[in-house]
Coordinates of C-alpha atoms in Angstrom, one line a residue:
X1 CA 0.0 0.0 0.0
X2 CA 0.9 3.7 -0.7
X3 CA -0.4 6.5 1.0
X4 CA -0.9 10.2 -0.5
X5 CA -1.4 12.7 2.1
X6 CA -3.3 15.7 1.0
X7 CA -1.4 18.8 2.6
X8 CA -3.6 22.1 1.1
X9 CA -5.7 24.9 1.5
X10 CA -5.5 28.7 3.0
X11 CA -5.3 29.6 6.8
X12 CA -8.3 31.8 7.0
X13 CA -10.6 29.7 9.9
X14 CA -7.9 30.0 12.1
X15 CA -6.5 33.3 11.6
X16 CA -4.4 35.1 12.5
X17 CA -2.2 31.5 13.6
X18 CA -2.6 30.9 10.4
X19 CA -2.2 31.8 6.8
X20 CA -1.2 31.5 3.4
X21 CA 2.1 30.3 4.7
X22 CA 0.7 28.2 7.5
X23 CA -2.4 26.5 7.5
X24 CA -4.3 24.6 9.8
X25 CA -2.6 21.5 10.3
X26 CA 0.8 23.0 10.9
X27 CA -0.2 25.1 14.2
X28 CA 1.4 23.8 16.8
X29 CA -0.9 23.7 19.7
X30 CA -1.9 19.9 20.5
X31 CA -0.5 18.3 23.5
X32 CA 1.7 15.3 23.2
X33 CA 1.8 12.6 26.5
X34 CA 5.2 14.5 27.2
X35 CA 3.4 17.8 27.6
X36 CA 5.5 18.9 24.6
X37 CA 3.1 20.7 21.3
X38 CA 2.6 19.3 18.0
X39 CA 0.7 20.8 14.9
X40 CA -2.1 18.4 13.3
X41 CA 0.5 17.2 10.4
X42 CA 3.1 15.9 13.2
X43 CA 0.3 14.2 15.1
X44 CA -1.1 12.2 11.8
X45 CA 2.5 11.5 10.5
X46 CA 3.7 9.8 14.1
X47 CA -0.2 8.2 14.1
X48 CA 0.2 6.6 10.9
X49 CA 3.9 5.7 11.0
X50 CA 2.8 3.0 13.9
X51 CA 1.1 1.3 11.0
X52 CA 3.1 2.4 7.7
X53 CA 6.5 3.0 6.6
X54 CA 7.9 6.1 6.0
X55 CA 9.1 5.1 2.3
X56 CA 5.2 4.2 1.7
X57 CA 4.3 7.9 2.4
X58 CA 3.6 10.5 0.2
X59 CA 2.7 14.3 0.6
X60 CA 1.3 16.2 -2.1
X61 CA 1.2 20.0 -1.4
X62 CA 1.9 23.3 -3.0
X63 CA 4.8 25.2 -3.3
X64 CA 4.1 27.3 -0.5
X65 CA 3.8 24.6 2.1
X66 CA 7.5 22.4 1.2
X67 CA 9.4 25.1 3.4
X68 CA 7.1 24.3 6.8
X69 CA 6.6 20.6 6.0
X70 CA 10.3 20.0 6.0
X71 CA 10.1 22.4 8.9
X72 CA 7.7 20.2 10.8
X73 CA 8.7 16.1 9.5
X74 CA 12.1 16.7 8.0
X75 CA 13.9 16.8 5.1
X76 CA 13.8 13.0 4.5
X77 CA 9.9 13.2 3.6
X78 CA 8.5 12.3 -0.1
X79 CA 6.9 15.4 -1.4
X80 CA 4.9 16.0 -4.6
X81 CA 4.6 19.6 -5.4
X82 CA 1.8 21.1 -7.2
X83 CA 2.9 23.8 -9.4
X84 CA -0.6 25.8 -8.5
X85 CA -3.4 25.0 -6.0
X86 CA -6.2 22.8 -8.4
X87 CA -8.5 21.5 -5.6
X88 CA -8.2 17.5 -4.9
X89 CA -8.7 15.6 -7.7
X90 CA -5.7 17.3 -9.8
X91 CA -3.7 17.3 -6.9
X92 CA -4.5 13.3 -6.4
X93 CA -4.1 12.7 -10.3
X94 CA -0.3 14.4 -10.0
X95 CA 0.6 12.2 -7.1
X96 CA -1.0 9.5 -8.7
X97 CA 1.1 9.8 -11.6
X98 CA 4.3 10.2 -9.7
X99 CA 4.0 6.9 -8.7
X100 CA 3.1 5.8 -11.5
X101 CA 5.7 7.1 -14.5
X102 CA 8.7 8.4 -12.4
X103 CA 8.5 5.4 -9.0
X104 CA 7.2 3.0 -11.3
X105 CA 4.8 1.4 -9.1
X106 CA 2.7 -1.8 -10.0
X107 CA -0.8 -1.3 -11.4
X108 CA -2.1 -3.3 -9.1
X109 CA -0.5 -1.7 -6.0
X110 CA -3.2 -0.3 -3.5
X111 CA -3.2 3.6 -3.2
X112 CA -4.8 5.4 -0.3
X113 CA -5.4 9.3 -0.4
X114 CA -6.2 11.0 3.0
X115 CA -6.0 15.0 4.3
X116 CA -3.1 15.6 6.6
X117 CA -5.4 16.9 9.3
X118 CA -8.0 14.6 11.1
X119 CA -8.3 14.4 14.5
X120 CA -8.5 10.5 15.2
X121 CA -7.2 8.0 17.8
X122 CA -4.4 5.7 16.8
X123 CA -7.2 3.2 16.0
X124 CA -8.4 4.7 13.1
X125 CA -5.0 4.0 11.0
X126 CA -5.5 0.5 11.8
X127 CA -9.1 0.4 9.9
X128 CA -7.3 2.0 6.8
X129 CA -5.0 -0.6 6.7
X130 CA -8.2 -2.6 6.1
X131 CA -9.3 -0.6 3.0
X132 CA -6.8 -2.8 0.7
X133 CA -8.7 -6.2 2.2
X134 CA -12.0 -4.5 1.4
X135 CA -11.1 -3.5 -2.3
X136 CA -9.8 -7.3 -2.5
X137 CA -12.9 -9.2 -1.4
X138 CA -15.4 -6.8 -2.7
X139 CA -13.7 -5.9 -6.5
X140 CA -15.1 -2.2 -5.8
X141 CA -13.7 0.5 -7.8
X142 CA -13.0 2.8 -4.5
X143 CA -13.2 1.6 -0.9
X144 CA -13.6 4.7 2.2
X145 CA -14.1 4.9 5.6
X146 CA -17.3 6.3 6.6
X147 CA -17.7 8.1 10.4
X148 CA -20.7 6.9 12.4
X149 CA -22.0 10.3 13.1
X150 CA -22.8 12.1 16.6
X151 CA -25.3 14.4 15.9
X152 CA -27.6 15.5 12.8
X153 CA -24.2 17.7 11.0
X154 CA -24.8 20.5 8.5
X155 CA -20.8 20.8 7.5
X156 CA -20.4 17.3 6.5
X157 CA -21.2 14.8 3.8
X158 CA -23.0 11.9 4.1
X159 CA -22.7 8.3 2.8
X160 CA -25.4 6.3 2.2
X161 CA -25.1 2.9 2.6
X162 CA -27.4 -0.1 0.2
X163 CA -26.8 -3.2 2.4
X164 CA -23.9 -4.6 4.5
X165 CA -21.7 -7.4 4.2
X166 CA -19.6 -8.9 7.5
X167 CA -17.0 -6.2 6.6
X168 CA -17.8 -3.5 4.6
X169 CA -20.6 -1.2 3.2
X170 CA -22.0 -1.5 -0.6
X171 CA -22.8 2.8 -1.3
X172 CA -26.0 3.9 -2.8
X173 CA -25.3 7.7 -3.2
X174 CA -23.4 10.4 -1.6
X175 CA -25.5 13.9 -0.3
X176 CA -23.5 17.0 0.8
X177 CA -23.8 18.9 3.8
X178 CA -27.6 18.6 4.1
X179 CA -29.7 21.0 6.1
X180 CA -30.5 19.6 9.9
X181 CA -33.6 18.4 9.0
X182 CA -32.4 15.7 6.5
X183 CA -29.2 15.0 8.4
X184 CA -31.8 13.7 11.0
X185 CA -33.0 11.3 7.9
X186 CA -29.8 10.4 7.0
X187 CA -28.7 9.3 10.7
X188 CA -32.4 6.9 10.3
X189 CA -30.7 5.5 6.9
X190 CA -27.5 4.8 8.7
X191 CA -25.4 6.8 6.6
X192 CA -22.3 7.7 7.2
X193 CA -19.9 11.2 7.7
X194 CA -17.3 11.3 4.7
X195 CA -13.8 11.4 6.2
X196 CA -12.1 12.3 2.9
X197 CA -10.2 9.3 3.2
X198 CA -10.2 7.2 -0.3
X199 CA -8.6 3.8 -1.8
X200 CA -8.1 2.6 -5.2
X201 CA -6.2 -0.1 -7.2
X202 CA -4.1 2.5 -8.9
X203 CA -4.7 1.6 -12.2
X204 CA -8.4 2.5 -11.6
X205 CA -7.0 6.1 -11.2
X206 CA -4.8 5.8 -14.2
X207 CA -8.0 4.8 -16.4
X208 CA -9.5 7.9 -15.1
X209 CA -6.9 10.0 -15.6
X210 CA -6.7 9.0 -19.4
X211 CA -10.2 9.1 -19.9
X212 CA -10.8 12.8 -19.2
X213 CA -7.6 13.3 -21.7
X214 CA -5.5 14.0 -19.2
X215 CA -1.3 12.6 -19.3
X216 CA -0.1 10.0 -17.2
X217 CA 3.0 10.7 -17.1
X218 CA 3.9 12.8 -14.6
X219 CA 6.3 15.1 -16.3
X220 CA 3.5 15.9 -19.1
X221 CA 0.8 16.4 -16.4
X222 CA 3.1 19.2 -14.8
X223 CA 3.4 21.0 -18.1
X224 CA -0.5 21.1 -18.0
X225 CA -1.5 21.6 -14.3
X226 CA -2.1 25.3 -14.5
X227 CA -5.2 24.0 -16.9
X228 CA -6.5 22.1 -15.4
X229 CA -10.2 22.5 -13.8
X230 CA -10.6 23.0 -9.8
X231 CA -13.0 20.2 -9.1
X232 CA -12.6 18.3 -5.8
X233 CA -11.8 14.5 -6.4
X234 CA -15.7 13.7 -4.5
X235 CA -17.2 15.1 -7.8
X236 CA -14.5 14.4 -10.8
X237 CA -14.2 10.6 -9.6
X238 CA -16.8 9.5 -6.5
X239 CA -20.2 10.7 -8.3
X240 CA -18.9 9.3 -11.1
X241 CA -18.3 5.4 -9.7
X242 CA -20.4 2.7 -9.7
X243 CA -18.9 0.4 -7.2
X244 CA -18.0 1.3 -4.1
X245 CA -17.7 0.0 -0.2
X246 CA -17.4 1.8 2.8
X247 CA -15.8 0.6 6.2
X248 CA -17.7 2.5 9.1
X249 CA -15.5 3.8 12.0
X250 CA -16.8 4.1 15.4
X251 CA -14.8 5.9 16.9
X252 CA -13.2 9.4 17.7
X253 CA -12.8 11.7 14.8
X254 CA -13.5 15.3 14.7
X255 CA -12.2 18.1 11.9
X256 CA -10.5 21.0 13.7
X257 CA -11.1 23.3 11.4
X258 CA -12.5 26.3 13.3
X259 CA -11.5 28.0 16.7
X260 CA -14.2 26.3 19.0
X261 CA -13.4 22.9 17.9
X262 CA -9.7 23.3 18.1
X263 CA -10.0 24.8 21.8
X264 CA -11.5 21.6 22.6
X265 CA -8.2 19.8 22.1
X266 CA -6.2 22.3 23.6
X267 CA -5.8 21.2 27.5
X268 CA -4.1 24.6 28.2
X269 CA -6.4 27.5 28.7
X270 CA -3.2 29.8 27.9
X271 CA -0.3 29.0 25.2
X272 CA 2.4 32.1 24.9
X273 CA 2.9 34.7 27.7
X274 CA -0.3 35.9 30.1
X275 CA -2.7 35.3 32.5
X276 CA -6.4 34.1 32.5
X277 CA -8.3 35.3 35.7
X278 CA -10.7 32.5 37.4
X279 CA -13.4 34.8 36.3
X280 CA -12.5 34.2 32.5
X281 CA -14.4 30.7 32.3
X282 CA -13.8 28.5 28.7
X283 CA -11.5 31.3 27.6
X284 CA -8.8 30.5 25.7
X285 CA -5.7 32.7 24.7
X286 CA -2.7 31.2 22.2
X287 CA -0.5 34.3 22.1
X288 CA 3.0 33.7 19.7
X289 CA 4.1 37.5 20.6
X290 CA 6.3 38.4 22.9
X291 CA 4.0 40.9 25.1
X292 CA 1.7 39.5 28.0
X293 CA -2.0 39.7 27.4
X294 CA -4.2 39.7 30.8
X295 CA -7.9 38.7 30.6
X296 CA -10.2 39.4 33.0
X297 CA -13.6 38.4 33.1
X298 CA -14.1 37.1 29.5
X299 CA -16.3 33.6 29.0
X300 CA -16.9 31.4 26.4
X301 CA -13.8 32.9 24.1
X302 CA -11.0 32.7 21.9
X303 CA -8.2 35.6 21.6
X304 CA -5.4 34.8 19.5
X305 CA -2.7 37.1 18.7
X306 CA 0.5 36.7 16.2
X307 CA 2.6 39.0 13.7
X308 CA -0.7 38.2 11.5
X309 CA -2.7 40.2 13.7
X310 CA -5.8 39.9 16.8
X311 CA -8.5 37.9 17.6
X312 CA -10.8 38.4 20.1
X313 CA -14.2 36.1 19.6
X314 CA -16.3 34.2 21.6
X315 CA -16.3 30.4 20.8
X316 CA -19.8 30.4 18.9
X317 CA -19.2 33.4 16.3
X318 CA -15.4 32.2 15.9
X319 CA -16.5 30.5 12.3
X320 CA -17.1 33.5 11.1
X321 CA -13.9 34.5 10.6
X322 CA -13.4 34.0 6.9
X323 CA -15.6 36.4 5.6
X324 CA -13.4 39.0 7.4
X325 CA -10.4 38.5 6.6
X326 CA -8.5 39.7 3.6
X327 CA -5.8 38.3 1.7
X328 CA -2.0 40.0 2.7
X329 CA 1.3 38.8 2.8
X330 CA 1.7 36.4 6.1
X331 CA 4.0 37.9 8.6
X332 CA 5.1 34.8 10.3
X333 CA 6.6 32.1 8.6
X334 CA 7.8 29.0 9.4
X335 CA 10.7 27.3 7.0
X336 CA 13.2 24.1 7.2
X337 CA 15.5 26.0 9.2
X338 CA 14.0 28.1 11.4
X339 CA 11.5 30.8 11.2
X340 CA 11.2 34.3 9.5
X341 CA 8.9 37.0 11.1
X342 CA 8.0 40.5 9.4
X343 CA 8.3 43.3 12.1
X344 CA 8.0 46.4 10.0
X345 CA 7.5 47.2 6.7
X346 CA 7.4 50.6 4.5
X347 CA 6.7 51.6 0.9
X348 CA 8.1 55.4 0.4
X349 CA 6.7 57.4 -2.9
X350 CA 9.7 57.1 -4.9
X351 CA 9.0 52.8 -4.7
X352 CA 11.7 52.0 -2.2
X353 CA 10.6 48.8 -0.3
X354 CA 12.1 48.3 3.4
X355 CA 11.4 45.2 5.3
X356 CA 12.4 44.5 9.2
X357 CA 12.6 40.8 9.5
X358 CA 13.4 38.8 12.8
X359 CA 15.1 35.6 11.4
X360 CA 15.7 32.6 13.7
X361 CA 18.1 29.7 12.3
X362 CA 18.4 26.9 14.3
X363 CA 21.3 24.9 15.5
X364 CA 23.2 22.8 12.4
X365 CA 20.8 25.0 10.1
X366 CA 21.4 27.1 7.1
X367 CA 19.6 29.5 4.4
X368 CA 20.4 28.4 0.5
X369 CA 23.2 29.9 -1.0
X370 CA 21.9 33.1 -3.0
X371 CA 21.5 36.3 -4.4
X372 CA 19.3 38.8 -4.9
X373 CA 19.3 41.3 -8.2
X374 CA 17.0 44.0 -6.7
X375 CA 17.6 45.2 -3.0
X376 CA 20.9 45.3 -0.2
X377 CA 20.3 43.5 2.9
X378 CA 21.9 44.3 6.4
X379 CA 22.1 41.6 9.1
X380 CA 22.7 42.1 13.1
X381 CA 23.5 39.2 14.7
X382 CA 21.7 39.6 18.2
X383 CA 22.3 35.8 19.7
X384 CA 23.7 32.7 18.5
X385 CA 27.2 31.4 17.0
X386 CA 27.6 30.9 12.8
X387 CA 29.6 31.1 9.8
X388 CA 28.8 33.0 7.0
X389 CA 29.8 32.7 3.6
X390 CA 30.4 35.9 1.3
X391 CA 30.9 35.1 -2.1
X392 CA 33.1 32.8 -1.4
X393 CA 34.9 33.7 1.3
X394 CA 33.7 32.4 4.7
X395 CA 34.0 33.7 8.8
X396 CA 32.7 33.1 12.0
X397 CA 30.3 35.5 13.3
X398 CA 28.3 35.9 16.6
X399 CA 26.3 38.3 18.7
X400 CA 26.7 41.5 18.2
X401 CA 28.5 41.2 14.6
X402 CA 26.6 43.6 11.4
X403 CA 26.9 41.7 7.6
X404 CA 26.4 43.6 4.5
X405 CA 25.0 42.1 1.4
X406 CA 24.7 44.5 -1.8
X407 CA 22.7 43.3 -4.5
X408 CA 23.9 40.9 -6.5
X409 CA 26.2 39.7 -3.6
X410 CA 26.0 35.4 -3.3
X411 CA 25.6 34.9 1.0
X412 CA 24.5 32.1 3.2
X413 CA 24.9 31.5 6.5
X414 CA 24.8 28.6 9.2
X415 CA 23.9 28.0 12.7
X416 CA 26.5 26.2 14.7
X417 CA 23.9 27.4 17.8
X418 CA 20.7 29.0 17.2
X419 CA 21.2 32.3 15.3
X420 CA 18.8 35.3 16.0
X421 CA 19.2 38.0 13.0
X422 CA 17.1 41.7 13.0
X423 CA 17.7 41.6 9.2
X424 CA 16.7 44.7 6.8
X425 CA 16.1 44.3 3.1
X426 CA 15.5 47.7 1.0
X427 CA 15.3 47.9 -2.8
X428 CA 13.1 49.1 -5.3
X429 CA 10.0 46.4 -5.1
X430 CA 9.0 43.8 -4.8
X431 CA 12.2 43.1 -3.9
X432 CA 11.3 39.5 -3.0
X433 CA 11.8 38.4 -6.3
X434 CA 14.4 37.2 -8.6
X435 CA 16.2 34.8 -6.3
X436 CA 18.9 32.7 -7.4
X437 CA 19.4 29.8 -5.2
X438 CA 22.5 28.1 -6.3
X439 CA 22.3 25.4 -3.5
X440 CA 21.0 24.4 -0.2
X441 CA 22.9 21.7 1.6
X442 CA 25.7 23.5 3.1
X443 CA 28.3 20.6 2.5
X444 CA 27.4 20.8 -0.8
X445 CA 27.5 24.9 -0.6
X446 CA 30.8 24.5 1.3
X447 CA 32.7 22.1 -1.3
X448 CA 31.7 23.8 -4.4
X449 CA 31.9 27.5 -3.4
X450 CA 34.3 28.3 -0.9
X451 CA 37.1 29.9 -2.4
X452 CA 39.7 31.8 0.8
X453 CA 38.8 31.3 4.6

């Protein structure tokens, strides 16, 4: 069996943790056993490695997501990257293809797609491990798991089920997110929540693939990705199937996708620097800035602050967020060696852009080596011990130590111990652009490019 995980999607329902740059499932605010925090994606990759091996495990994300996955799993993780988000059924049918023209993987191999986000017990990774037996005995097109449902849900799809077997469910029809009223029906009909979570003989996918005229091969696919229809993989591949089974799951599951479901999971009432008075009952405050919030006498709420911005909500009108929040560069961001935060930025009339950046590179990390054709960048090295290379020519540096780069200039740097840089990058916009990244392991960077010490 091989295993896609689906990493995607925009950070608006829990902003301002999260953004563009950082959804979700890569806010770290789950407790582990060790009292420790983990984001959503480190929880399911440690659930599901119990079962699975790594080199079965595939994430398919977009370009903006590589940097914080690595970040987050490591740089030893399979990723597929989408050239441009295209909704799940593109992003499946790249992955799909991956395996199939470049890993060369059997037809017959079982392939199982599932988001990188649910909130399950280890359990549940054991009954997908039972999706492969199910597509066996039943010769269905697609097997799923289905989630015996709690209450009468308007934000889910249902499964309805035709008649049972000792192991599985035959499907009759799919409905989406139905009002209350028919969710009450549906529970009558025993149907079933969809938990995204698909399986497939993967040369069902690669018949499907070929016959909406779409390539196979993965390198041809890429070259038409930006093409391609958004259409989610329920409506370009489920609707369309005949045969399928279902394996119901009893137990817990829940989609964390808003800020009253999240603080559920969160055992801590306060994460980041403050104080909750008694008097603030079911209040919950995740602060990741370095100033002390105090609340006194707030209930049933959520106030979240970062470099995105504030939240204060109470827990029932928290889904709302969405529709008021506009799109913006993220201020926070979390890469494979560290972490980048915005601080200030200006624009003057004549075009001149100047960005204050806090840059944290942790210990036996380092940025690519690179240049940059349109702006000059001035680093102050407040904490840490490093070497940083110049073109070509590498030194030590520590606290206290100011690095110019001019434009044009090739630099890198590594963390021996944790660097802390105030870093300020001016040119004449958008002077985040036009990167040349020559390379990014630094033993590679040091063999090839030092030339003096």
């Amino acid at each position: 069996m091989k295993f896609i995980l689906l990493s995607g999607g925009s950070g608006k329902r829990l902003w301002p943790l999260s953004n563009d740059a950082r959804s979700k499932q890569f806010l770290k605010v789950l407790p582990t056993k060790d009292g420790a925090l983990e984001s959503m994606v480190q929880r399911v990759k440690r659930q599901i490695t119990k079962h699975v091996s790594d080199r079965d495990i595939y994430i398919a994300t977009s370009k903006s997501q590589v940097e914080i996955l690595k970040s987050q799993l490591g740089n030893d993780i399979h990723i597929i990257i989408e050239p441009t988000r295209r909704d799940t059924f593109p992003a499946i049918a790249l992955a799909v293809s991956y395996l199939y023209s470049v890993q060369n993987i059997p037809l017959d191999e079982t392939i199982v797609t599932l988001p990188v986000d649910p909130f399950v017990d280890d359990e549940f990774f054991s009954v997908v491990r039972n999706l492969e037996n199910a597509l066996d005995l039943s010769n269905a097109e697609l097997a799923l798991i289905g989630i015996r449902p709690t209450y009468p849900s308007e934000k889910y799809g249902y499964i309805v089920p035709s008649k049972s077997t000792d192991n599985f469910l035959a499907v009759d029809y799919f409905t989406e997110k139905p009002t209350e009223e028919k969710a009450i029906e549906l529970m009558k009909q025993n149907a079933l929540w969809n938990s995204g979570v698909f399986s497939f003989k993967l040369a069902t996918l690669i018949n499907k693939i070929e016959q909406k005229g779409l390539p196979t091969d993965y390198e041809q696919l890429i070259k038409v990705y930006f093409d391609l229809d958004k259409i989610s993989f329920d409506y370009a591949v489920v609707e369309e199937t005949k045969n399928i089974v279902c394996i119901p799951y009893g137990g817990n599951w829940k989609d964390l996708g808003t800020w009253n479901t999240l603080t559920e999971e969160i055992t801590s009432p306060m994460i980041g620097k403050g104080i909750i008075a008694e008097e603030a009952i079911n209040t919950h405050v995740i602060n990741e800035l370095d100033i002390p919030v105090t609340v006194l006498g707030v209930k049933d709420s959520v106030i979240a602050l970062s470099p995105d911005g504030v939240l204060v909500t109470t827990k029932e009108k928290s889904p709302q967020i969405k529709q008021y929040v506009e799109d913006h560069q993220p201020m926070y961001e979390e890469r494979r060696w560290g972490s980048s935060t915005i601080l200030d930025y200006t624009k003057t009339e004549e075009g001149l852009e100047v960005y204050t950046r806090k840059i944290i590179i942790n210990s036996e990390c380092n940025l690519s080596y690179q240049r940059h054709h349109k702006s000059r960048k001035t680093w102050t090295i407040i904490s840490g011990l490093g070497e940083f290379l110049l073109n070509g020519s590498l030194t030590k540096v520590t606290s206290g130590d100011v690095l110019h780069i001019n434009e044009g200039e090739l630099h890198s740097i590594k963390a021996i111990t944790q660097i802390q840089i105030i870093e300020v990058q001016s040119g004449l916009g958008p002077i985040d652009e036009e990167i040349d990244r020559l390379a990014v392991d630094w033993q590679q960077i040091t063999e090839k490019y030092i030339t003096q010490n």
